[in-house]
XYZ file of C-alpha atoms in Angstrom:
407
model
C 4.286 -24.075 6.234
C 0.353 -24.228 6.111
C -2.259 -22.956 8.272
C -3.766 -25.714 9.387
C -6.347 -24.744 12.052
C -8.314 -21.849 11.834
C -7.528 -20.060 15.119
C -4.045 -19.676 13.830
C -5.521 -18.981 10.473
C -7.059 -15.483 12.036
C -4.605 -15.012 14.347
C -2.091 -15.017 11.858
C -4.495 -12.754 9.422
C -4.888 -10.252 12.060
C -1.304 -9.527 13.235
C -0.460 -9.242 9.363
C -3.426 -6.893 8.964
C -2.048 -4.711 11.896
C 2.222 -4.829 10.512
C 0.260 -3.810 6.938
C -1.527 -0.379 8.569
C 1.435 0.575 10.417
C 2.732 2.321 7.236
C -0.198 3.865 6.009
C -1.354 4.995 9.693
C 1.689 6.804 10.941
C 1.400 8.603 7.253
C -2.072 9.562 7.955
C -1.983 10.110 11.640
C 0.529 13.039 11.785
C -0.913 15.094 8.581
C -3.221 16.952 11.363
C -0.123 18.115 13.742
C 1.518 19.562 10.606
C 0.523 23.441 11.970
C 1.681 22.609 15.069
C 5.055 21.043 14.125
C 5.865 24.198 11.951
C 4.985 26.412 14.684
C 6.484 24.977 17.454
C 9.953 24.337 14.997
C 9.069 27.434 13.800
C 9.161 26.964 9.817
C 6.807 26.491 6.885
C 4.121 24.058 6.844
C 5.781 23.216 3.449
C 8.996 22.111 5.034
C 6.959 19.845 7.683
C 5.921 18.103 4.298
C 9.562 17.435 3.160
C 9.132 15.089 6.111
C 6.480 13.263 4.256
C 8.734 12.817 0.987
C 11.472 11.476 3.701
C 9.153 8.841 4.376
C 8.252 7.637 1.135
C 11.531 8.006 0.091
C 12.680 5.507 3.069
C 9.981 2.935 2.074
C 10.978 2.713 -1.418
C 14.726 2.634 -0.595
C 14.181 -0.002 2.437
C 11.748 -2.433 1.003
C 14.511 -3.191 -1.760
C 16.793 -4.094 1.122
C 14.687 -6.312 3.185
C 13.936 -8.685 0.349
C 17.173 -10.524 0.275
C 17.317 -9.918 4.130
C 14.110 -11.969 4.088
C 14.731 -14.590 1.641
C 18.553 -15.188 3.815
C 17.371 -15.054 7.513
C 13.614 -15.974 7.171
C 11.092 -13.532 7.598
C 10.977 -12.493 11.368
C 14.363 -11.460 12.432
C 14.636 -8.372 10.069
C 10.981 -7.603 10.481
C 11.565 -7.334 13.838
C 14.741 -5.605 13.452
C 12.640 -3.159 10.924
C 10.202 -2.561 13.962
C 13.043 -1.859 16.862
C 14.571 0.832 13.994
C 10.956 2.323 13.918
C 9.934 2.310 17.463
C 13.605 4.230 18.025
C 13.494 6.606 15.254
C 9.842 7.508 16.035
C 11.387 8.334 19.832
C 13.617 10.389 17.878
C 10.571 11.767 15.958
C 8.893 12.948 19.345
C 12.059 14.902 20.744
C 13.492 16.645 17.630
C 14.247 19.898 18.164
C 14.515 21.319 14.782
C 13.122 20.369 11.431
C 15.712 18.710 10.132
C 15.911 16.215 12.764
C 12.403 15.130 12.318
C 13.280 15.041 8.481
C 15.944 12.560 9.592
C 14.146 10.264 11.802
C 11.300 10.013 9.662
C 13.346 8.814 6.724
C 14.958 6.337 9.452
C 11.551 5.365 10.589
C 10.333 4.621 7.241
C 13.627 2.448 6.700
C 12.208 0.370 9.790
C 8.689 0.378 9.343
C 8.777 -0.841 5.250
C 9.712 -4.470 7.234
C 5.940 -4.662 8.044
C 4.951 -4.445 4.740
C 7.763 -6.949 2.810
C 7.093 -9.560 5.731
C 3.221 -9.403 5.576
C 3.517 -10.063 1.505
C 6.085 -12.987 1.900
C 4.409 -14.463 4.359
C 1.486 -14.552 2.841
C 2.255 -16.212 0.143
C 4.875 -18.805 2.157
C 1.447 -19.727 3.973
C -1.279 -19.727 1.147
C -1.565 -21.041 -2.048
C -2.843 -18.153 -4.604
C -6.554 -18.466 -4.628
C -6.159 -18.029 -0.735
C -3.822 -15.806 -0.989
C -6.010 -13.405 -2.799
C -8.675 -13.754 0.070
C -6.292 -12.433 2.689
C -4.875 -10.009 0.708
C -8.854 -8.597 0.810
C -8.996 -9.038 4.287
C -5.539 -6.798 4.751
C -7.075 -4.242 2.602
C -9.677 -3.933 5.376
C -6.795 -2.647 7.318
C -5.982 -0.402 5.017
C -9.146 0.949 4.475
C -9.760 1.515 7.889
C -6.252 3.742 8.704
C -7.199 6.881 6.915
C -10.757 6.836 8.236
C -9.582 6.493 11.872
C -6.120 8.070 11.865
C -6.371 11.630 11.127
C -9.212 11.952 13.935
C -6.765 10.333 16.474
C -4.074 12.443 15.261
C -6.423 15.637 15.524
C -7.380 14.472 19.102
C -4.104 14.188 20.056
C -2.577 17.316 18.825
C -5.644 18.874 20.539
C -5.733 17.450 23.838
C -1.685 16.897 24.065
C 0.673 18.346 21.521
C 2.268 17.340 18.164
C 5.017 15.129 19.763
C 2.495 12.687 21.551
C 1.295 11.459 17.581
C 4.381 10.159 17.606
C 4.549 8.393 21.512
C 1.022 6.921 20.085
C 2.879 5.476 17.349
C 5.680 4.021 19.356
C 3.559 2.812 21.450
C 1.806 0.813 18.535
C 4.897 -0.124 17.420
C 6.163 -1.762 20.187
C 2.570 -3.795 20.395
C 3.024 -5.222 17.243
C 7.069 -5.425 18.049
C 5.476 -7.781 20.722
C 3.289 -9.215 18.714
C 5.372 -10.244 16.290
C 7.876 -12.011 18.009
C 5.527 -14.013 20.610
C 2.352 -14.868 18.519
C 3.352 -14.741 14.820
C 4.972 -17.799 13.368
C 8.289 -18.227 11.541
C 7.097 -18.952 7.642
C 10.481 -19.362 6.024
C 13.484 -21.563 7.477
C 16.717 -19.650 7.239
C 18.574 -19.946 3.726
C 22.651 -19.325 3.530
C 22.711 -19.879 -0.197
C 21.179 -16.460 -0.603
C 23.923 -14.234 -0.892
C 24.351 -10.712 0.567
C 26.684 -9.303 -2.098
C 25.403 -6.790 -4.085
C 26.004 -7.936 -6.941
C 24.463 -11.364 -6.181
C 21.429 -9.365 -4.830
C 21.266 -6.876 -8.051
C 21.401 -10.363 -10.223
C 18.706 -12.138 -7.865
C 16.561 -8.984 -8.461
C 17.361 -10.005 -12.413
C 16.003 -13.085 -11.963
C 12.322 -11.542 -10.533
C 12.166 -9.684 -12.986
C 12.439 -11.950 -15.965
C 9.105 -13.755 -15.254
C 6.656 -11.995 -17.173
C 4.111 -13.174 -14.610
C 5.550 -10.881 -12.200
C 5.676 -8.077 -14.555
C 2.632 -7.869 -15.516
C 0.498 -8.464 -12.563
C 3.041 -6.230 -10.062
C 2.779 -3.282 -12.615
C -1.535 -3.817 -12.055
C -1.300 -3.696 -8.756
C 1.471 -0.502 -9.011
C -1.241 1.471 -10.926
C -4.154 0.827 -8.693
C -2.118 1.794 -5.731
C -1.124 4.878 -7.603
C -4.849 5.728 -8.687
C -5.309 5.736 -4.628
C -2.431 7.984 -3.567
C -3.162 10.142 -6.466
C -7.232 10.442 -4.593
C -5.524 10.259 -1.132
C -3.166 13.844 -2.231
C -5.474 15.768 -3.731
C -8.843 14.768 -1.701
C -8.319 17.522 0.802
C -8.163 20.435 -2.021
C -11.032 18.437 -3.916
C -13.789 17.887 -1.020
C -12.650 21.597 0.759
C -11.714 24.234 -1.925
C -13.544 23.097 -4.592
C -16.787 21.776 -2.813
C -16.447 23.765 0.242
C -16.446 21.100 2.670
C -15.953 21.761 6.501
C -13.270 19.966 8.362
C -15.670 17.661 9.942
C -17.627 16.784 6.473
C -14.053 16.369 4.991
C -14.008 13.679 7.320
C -16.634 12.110 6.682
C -16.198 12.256 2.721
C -12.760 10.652 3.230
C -14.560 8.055 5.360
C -17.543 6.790 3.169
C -14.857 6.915 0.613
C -12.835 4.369 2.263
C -15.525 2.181 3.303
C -15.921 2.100 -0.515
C -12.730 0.552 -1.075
C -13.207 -2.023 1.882
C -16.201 -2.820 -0.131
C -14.307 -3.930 -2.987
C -12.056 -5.649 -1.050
C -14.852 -7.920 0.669
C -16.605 -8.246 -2.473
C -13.341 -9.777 -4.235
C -13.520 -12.623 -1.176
C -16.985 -12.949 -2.320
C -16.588 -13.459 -6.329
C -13.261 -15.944 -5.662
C -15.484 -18.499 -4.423
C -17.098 -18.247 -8.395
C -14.661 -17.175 -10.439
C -10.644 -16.875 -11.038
C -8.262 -13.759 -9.415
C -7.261 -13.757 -13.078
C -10.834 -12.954 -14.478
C -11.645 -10.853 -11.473
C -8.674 -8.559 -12.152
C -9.280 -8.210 -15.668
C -13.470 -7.070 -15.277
C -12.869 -5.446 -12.655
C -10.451 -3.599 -14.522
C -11.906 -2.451 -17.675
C -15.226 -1.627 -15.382
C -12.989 0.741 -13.566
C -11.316 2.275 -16.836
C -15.326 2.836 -18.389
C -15.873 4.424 -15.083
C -13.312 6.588 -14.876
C -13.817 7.679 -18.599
C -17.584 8.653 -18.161
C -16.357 10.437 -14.754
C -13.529 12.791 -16.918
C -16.548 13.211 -19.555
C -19.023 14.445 -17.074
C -16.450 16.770 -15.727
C -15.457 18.027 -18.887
C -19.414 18.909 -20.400
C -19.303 20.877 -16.471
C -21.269 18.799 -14.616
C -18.906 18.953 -11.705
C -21.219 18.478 -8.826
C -20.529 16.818 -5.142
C -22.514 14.285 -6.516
C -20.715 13.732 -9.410
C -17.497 13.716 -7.759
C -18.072 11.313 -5.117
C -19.885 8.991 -8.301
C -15.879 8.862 -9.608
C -14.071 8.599 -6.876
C -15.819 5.918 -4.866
C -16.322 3.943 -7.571
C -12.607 3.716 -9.018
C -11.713 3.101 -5.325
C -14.452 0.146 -4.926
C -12.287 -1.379 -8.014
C -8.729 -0.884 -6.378
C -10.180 -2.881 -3.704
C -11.283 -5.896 -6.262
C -7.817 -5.591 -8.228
C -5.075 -5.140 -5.865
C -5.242 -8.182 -3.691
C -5.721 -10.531 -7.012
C -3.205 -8.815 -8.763
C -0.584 -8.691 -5.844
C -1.157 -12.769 -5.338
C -0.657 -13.114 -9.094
C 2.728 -11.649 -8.814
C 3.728 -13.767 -5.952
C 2.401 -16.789 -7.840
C 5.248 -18.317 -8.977
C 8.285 -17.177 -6.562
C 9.293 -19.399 -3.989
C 12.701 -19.349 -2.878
C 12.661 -15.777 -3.743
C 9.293 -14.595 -2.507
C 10.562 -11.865 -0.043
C 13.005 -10.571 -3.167
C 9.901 -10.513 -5.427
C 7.795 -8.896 -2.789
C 10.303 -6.022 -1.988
C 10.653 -5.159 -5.341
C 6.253 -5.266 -5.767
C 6.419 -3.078 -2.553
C 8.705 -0.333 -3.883
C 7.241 -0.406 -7.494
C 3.836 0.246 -5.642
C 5.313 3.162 -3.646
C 7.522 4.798 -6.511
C 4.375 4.504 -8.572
C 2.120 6.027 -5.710
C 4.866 8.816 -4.939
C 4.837 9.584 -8.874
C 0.842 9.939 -9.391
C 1.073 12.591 -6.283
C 3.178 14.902 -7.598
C 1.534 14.759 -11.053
C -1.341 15.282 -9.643
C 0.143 18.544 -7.593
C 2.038 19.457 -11.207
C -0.894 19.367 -13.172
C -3.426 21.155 -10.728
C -6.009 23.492 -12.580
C -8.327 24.612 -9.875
C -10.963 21.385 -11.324
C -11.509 17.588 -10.359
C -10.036 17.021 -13.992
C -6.899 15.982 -12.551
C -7.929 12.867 -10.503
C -10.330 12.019 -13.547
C -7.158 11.703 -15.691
C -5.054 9.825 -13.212
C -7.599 7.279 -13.128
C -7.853 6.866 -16.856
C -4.240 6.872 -17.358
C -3.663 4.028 -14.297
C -6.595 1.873 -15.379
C -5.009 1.918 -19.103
C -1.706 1.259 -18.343
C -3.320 -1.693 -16.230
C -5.208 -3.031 -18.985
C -2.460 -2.387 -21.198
C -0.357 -5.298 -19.030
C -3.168 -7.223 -18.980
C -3.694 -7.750 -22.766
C 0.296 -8.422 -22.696
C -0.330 -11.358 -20.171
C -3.506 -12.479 -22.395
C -1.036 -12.631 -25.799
C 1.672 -14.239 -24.106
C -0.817 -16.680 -22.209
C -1.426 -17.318 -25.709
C 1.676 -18.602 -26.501
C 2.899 -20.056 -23.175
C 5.461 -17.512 -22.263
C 3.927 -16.979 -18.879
C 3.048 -20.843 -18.244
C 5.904 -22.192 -18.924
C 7.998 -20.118 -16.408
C 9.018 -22.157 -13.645
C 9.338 -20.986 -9.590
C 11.956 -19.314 -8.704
């Protein structure tokens, strides 16, 4: 189903923006009301962030189970299923009366709200063929660019003015909106398909069948490792920008923000360059660019040049390079699925976050009291990335990846 005028064209763009920062904005909204919760449930702050772990762990686990769900029913009955399981577990969030039951709902929530970000991928590429597919995958990472510059302010301002349990009646509330949203404005991309099976067995062998296409391998695991070079920033910028450079709250802030814009940057850059050149050649420069960066970054902070300066140099650059790789690399991986797009975008989706979840805890594993750390994660992504790139190139070579057919 094309988009054939182009008020539908950013409609469409803009609700699929919105379902992709639900996710990351009810992660970063609530990280401010974390002394609050533990006060008020009266337990640890480190407890309140087992409730963060729920919630990764429920996107990983759910995004494998709306795939088939997508590819049987079409793509907006379970997403809006996935929102009315959000909206009520995040009701559940708001009146929990012990830590345990926000644990709970969060994972629940998380099993919901992973629907926004399978549907947005499918659909995408059920409405535009890859070289477009790339552009709005840019203009999504706007979205996601923009959560954690504007949701941990909201979050603080609502813990202020309220308490802990209205972050979560703001959420809701969004929820709902794009609950709304979803089911009168945004269009049905994918007609219904019995033949897919439910059985898990079927679905464990359909999942077989993704990933036997080298295409998807490669360019999935690309996109994995620049998502996890970003978590691995996002977990460890508050101990980089406020222990070790002695940042206030509100200059945190801003640091987190110019950082962002930096990978919005990227992102509106890529839209840029695709009018010139390939998302394959994109992906690849933009890629070794962000492994020589990374590399002189971990050298200046090994000779001790460890500045603010320097710092912000490394970061802002590897995340202006995230923004030009990830949306060519997640259209790649879509490139060739059709009948089992929402199957092959689950299974993108929870590589991404079991990558993202990993790089956060090594960074937290291997902490040393330097920016070292983040300067390794983003040599050891951007390799691994290149890595699956010169795979692609030698099996380009000899037709391995052309000759695969859609699937």
């Amino acid at each position: 189903m094309p988009v054939n005028d182009k008020k539908n064209y950013y409609r469409i763009i803009l609700i699929l923006g919105l379902l992709t920062g639900l996710t990351p904005f009810s992660i970063d909204m609530y990280l401010p009301g974390f002394p609050a919760i533990a006060d008020d449930l009266h337990t640890p702050v480190a407890k309140v962030g087992m409730s963060l772990a729920a919630f990764f762990t429920g996107i990983c686990i759910g995004q494998l189970a709306y795939g088939p769900l997508m590819d049987r029913f079409g793509r907006k009955k379970p997403l809006v299923a996935g929102l009315c399981v959000f909206v009520l577990a995040t009701i559940g969030c708001a009146c929990a009366g012990s830590i345990e039951q926000l644990i709970l709902f969060r994972f629940i929530g998380a099993l919901g709200g992973c629907a926004c970000m399978v549907a947005a991928r499918a659909i995408v590429r059920d409405l535009f063929p890859v070289t477009e597919s790339a552009k709005v995958y840019s203009m999504l990472m706007l979205v996601m660019g923009i959560a954690p510059i504007v949701a941990p302010g909201i979050g603080s301002f609502v813990v202020t003015g309220f308490n802990w349990q209205g972050i979560f009646v703001v959420l809701g509330t969004i929820a709902l909106s794009l609950l709304l949203l979803a089911v009168f404005f945004l269009p049905e991309s994918k007609k219904a398909d019995p033949s897919v099976s439910l059985h898990p067995l079927k679905i464990m062998s359909q999942y077989f069948v993704v990933l036997r296409q080298p295409v998807f391998i490669v360019y999935s695991s690309v996109s994995a490792f620049s998502m996890a070079a970003l978590f691995a920033y996002i977990s460890s910028s508050p101990f980089i920008f406020m222990t070790l450079h002695h940042l206030t709250e509100r200059e945190f802030g801003l640091a987190f923000g110019l950082n962002a814009f930096c990978l919005i940057a990227g992102s509106q850059v890529n839209r840029l360059l695709l009018k010139y050149k390939t998302s394959e050649w994109i992906t690849v420069q933009a890629t070794r660019l962000q492994f020589v960066t990374a590399f002189v970054f971990l050298a200046m902070l090994l000779s001790g040049a460890n500045s603010l300066v320097v710092t912000f140099y490394g970061v802002s650059t590897c995340l202006f390079f995230i923004g030009l790789i990830n949306p060519n690399a997640s259209a790649l991986a879509l490139v060739r699925f059709s009948k089992n797009a929402g199957m092959a975008a689950a299974f993108a989706g929870f590589f991404q976050m079991a990558l993202s979840a990993a790089s956060a805890v090594c960074i937290s594993y291997f902490y040393n009291a330097t920016e070292a750390p983040i300067a390794v994660m983003f040599c050891i992504c951007s390799l691994f990335s290149l890595t699956s790139l010169s795979i692609a190139a030698s099996l380009k070579k000899t037709d391995k990846i052309a000759i695969v057919k859609e699937v």
